[in-house]
Short mmCIF file of C-alpha atoms in Angstrom, two decimals:
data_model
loop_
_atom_site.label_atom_id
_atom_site.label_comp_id
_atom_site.label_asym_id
_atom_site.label_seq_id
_atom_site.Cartn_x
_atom_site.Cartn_y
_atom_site.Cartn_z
CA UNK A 455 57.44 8.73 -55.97
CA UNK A 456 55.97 12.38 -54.36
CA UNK A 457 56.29 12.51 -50.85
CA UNK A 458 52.56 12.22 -50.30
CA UNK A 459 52.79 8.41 -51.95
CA UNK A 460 55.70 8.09 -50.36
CA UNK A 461 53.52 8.61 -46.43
CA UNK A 462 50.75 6.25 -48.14
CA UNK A 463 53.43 3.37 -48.64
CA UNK A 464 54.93 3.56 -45.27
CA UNK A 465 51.56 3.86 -43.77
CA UNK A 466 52.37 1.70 -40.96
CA UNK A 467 55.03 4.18 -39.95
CA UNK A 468 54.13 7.27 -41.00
CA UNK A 469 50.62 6.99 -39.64
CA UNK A 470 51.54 6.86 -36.17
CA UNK A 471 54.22 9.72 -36.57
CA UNK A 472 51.88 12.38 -37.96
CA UNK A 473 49.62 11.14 -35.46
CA UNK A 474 51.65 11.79 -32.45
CA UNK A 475 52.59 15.58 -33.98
CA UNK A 476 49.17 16.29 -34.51
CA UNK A 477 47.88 15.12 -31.11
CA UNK A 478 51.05 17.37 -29.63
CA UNK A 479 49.82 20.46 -31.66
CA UNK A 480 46.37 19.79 -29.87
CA UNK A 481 47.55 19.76 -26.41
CA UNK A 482 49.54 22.80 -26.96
CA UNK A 483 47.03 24.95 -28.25
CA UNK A 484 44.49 23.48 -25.69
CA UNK A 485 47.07 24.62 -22.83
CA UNK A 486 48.10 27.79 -24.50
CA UNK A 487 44.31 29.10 -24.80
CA UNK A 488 43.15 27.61 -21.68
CA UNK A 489 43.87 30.97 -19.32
CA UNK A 490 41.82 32.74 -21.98
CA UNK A 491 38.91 30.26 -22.04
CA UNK A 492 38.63 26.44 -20.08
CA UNK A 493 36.46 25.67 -23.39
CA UNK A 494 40.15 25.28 -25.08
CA UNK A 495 40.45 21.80 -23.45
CA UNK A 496 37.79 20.59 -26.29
CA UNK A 497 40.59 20.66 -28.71
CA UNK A 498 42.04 17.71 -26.78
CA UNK A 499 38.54 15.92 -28.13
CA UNK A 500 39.27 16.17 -31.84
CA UNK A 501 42.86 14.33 -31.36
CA UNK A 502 41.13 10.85 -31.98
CA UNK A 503 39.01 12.35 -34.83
CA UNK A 504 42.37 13.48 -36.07
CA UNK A 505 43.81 10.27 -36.31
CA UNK A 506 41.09 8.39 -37.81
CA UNK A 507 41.36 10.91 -41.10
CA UNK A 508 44.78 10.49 -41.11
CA UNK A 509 44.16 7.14 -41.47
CA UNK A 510 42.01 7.02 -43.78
CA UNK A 511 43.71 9.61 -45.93
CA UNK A 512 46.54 7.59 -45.96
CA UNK A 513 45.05 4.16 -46.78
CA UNK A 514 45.19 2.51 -43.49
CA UNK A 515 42.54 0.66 -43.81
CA UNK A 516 41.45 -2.66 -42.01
CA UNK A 517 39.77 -2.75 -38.82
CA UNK A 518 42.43 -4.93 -36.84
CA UNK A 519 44.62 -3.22 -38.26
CA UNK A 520 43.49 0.07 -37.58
CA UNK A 521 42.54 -1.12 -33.41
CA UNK A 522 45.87 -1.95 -33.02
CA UNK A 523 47.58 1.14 -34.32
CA UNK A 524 45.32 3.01 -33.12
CA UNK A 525 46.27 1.83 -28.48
CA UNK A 526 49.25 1.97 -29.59
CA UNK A 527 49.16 6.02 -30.84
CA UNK A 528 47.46 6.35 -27.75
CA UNK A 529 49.59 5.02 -25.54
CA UNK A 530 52.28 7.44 -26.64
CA UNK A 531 49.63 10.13 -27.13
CA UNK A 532 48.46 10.08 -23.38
CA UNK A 533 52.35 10.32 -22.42
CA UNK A 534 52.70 13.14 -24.70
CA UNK A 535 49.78 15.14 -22.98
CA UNK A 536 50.62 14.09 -19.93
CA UNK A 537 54.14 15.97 -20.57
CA UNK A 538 52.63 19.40 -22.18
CA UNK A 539 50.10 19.18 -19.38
CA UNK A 540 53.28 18.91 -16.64
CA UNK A 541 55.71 22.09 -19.12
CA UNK A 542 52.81 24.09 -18.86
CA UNK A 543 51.89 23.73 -15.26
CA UNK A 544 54.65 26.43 -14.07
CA UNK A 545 52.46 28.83 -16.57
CA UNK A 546 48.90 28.39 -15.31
CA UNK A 547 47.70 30.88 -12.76
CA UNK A 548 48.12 30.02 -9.59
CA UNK A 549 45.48 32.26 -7.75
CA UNK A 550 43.05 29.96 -5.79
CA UNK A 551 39.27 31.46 -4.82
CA UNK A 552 36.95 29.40 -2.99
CA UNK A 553 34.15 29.68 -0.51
CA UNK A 554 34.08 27.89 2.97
CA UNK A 555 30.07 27.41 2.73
CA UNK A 556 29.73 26.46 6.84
CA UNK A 557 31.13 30.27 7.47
CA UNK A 558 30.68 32.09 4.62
CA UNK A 559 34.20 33.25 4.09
CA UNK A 560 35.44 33.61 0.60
CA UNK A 561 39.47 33.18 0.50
CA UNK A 562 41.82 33.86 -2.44
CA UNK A 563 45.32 32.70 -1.74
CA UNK A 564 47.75 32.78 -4.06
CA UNK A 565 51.92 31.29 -3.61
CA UNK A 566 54.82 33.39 -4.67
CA UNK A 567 57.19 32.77 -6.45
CA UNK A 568 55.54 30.07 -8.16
CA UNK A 569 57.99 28.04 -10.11
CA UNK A 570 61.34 29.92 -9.05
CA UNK A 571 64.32 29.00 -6.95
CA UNK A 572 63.99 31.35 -4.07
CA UNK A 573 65.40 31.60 -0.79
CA UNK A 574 61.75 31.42 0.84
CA UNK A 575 57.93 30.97 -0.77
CA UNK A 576 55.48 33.46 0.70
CA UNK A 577 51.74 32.20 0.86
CA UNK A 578 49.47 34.45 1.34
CA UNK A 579 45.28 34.01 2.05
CA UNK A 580 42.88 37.01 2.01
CA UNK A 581 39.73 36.05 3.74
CA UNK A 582 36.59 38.23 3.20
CA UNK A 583 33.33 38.04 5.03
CA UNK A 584 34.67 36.89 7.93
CA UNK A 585 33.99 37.53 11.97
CA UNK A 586 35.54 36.94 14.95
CA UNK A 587 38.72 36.22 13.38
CA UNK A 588 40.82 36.94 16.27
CA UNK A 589 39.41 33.88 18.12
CA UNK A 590 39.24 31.37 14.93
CA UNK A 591 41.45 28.53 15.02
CA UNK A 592 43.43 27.85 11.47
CA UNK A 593 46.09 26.46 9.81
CA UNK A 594 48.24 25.75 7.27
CA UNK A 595 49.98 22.52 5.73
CA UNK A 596 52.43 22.36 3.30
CA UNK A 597 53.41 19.04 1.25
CA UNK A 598 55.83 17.90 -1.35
CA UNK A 599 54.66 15.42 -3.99
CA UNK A 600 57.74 13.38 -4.88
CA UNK A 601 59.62 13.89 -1.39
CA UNK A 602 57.16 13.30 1.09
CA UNK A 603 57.84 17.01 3.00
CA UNK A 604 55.48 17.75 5.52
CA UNK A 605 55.39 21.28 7.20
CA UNK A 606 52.50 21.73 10.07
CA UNK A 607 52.06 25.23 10.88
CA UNK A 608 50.15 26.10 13.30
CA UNK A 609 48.08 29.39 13.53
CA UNK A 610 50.85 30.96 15.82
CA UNK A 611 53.26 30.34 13.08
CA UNK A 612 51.49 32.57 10.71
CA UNK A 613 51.55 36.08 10.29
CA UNK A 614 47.83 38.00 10.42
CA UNK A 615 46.59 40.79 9.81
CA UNK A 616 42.91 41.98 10.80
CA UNK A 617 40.89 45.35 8.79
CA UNK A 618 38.01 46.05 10.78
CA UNK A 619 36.95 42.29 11.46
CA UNK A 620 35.16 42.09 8.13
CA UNK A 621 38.97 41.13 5.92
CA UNK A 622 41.83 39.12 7.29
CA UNK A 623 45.39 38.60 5.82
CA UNK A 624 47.36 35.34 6.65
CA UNK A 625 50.70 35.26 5.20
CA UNK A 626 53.41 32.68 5.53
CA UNK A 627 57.06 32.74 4.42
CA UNK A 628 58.75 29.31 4.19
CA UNK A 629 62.59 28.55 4.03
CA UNK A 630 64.72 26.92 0.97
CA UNK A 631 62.64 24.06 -0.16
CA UNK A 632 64.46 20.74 -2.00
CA UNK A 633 63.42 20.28 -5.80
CA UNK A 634 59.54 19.06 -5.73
CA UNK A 635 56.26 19.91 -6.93
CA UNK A 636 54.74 21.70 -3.58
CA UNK A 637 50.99 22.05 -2.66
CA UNK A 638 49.23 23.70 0.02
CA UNK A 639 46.20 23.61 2.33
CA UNK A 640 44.93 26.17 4.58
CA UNK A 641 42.07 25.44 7.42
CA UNK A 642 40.03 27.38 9.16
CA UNK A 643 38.09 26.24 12.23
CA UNK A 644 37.05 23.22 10.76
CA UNK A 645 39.05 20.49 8.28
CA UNK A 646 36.17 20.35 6.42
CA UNK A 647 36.79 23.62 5.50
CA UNK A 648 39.93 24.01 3.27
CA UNK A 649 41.62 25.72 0.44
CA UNK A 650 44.54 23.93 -1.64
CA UNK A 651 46.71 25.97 -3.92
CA UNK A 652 49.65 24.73 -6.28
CA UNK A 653 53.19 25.57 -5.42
CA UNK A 654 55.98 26.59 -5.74
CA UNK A 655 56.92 23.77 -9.07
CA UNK A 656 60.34 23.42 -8.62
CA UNK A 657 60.80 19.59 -10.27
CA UNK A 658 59.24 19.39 -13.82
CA UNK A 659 60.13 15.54 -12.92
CA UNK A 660 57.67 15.39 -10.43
CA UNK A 661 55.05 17.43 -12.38
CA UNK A 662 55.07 15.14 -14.65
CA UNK A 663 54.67 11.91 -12.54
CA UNK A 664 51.80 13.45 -11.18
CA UNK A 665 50.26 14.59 -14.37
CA UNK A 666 50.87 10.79 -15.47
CA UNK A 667 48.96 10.25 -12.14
CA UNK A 668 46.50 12.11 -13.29
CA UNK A 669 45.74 11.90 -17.05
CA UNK A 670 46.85 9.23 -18.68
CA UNK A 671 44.73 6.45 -18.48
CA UNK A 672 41.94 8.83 -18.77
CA UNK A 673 43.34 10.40 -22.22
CA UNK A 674 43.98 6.55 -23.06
CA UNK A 675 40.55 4.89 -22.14
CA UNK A 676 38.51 8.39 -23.67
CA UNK A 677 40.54 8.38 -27.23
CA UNK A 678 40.38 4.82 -27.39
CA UNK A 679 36.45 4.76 -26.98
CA UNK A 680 36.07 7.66 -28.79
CA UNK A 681 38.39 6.06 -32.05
CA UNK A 682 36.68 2.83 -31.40
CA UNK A 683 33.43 4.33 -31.80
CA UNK A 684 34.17 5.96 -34.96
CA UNK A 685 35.72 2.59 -36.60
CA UNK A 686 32.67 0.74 -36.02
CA UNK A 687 30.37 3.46 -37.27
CA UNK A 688 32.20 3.96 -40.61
CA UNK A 689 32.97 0.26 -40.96
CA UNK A 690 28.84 -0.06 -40.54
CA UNK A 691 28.51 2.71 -43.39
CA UNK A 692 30.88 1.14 -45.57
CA UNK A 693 28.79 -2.05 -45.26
CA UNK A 694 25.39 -0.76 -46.06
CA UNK A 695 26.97 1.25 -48.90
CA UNK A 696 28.28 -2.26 -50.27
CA UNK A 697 24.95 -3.80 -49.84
CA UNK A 698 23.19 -0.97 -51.47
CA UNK A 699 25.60 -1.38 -54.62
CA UNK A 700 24.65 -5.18 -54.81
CA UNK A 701 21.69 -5.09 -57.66
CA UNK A 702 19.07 -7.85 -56.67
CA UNK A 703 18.95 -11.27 -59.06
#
């Protein structure tokens, strides 16, 4: 027996293990590429078109069959992108740039160091466009995901520097923090105008919960569909291939 009749007889089992590789090589790449281009994340789309060939190279055939192997790849699939999602998190660039639209004020903050253990974590905002800074009220919120850490800091707390009213620096430097996946939000004037930045990742633990959180029932319920989908259509195929085949009386 060659090793490729050896995968077809053990479909049941192999199936599901080449499955779960495959879908891991697709998240990976997806993440790896996705600084270069967001259109990377489409690779994640071709994981349930993955497993249906597999499938079907391998002789797992049967529609029941195939439904029922196929939630259960999924269930472990959406765990395992879940966890390349949370390893690469620490990676991603962590430079935020938004617009506040009621004042015009573009802001690019950016948190460093971003997934080191440091004595402090310095968060800094640049704010462009902006006028009458001096007077503004703002401020700045740090959280912890897991632990529930709260840190209100209120504008005369932070450190700011003015160039010629038109570009403002706000900088913060916190103490140790505990283990936890840490986001902030800066306001200015208004709560309904906001920036959020990641960090610092200090718990891959908590990364991942919130990645779970996040993705998988979404990866779950769109492979599912998407595998679904492409059962049905083939199965239909297969049919009106039969009934072509069948010669009239």
């Amino acid at each position: 027996m060659d090793f490729i009749q050896f995968l077809k007889k053990y479909n049941s089992y192999t199936v599901p293990v080449i499955s779960v590789i495959v879908a891991w090589g697709f998240f990976y790449l997806s993440m790896a590429l996705l600084n270069i281009t967001e259109e990377a994340l489409t690779f994640i789309l071709l994981i349930p078109v993955a497993v249906f060939f597999i499938m079907h190279y391998l002789g797992l055939y049967g529609i029941k069959k195939r439904l029922i192997q196929g939630l259960i790849i999924f269930l472990i699939v959406a765990l395992v992108g879940s966890a390349v999602n949370a390893s690469f998190l620490p990676l991603q660039d962590n430079q935020v740039t938004t617009q506040m639209p009621h004042y015009g004020i573009n802001v690019t903050a950016t948190e460093t160091p971003y997934a080191t253990v440091a004595s402090s974590y310095n968060i800094s905002l640049v704010l462009t466009n902006v006028s009458n800074f001096s007077s503004a009220n703002y401020w700045l919120v740090i959280s912890g995901y897991a632990t529930g850490y709260t840190d209100n800091i209120s504008k005369s707390h932070l450190k700011a520097l003015n160039e010629g009213g038109k570009k403002a620096l706000i900088y913060y430097n916190t103490g140790s923090l505990k283990p936890d996946l840490y986001f902030y939000t800066f306001y200015f004037q208004e709560a309904n105008n906001s920036v959020t930045g990641v960090g610092p990742i200090l718990s891959y633990s908590a990364s991942l919960v919130l990645m779970l959180q996040i993705h998988y029932l979404p990866y779950l319920v769109l492979f599912e569909l998407m595998f679904v989908t492409g059962v049905f259509i083939a199965r239909t195929i297969e049919n009106s291939k039969k009934a072509r085949m069948v010669k009239p009386s």
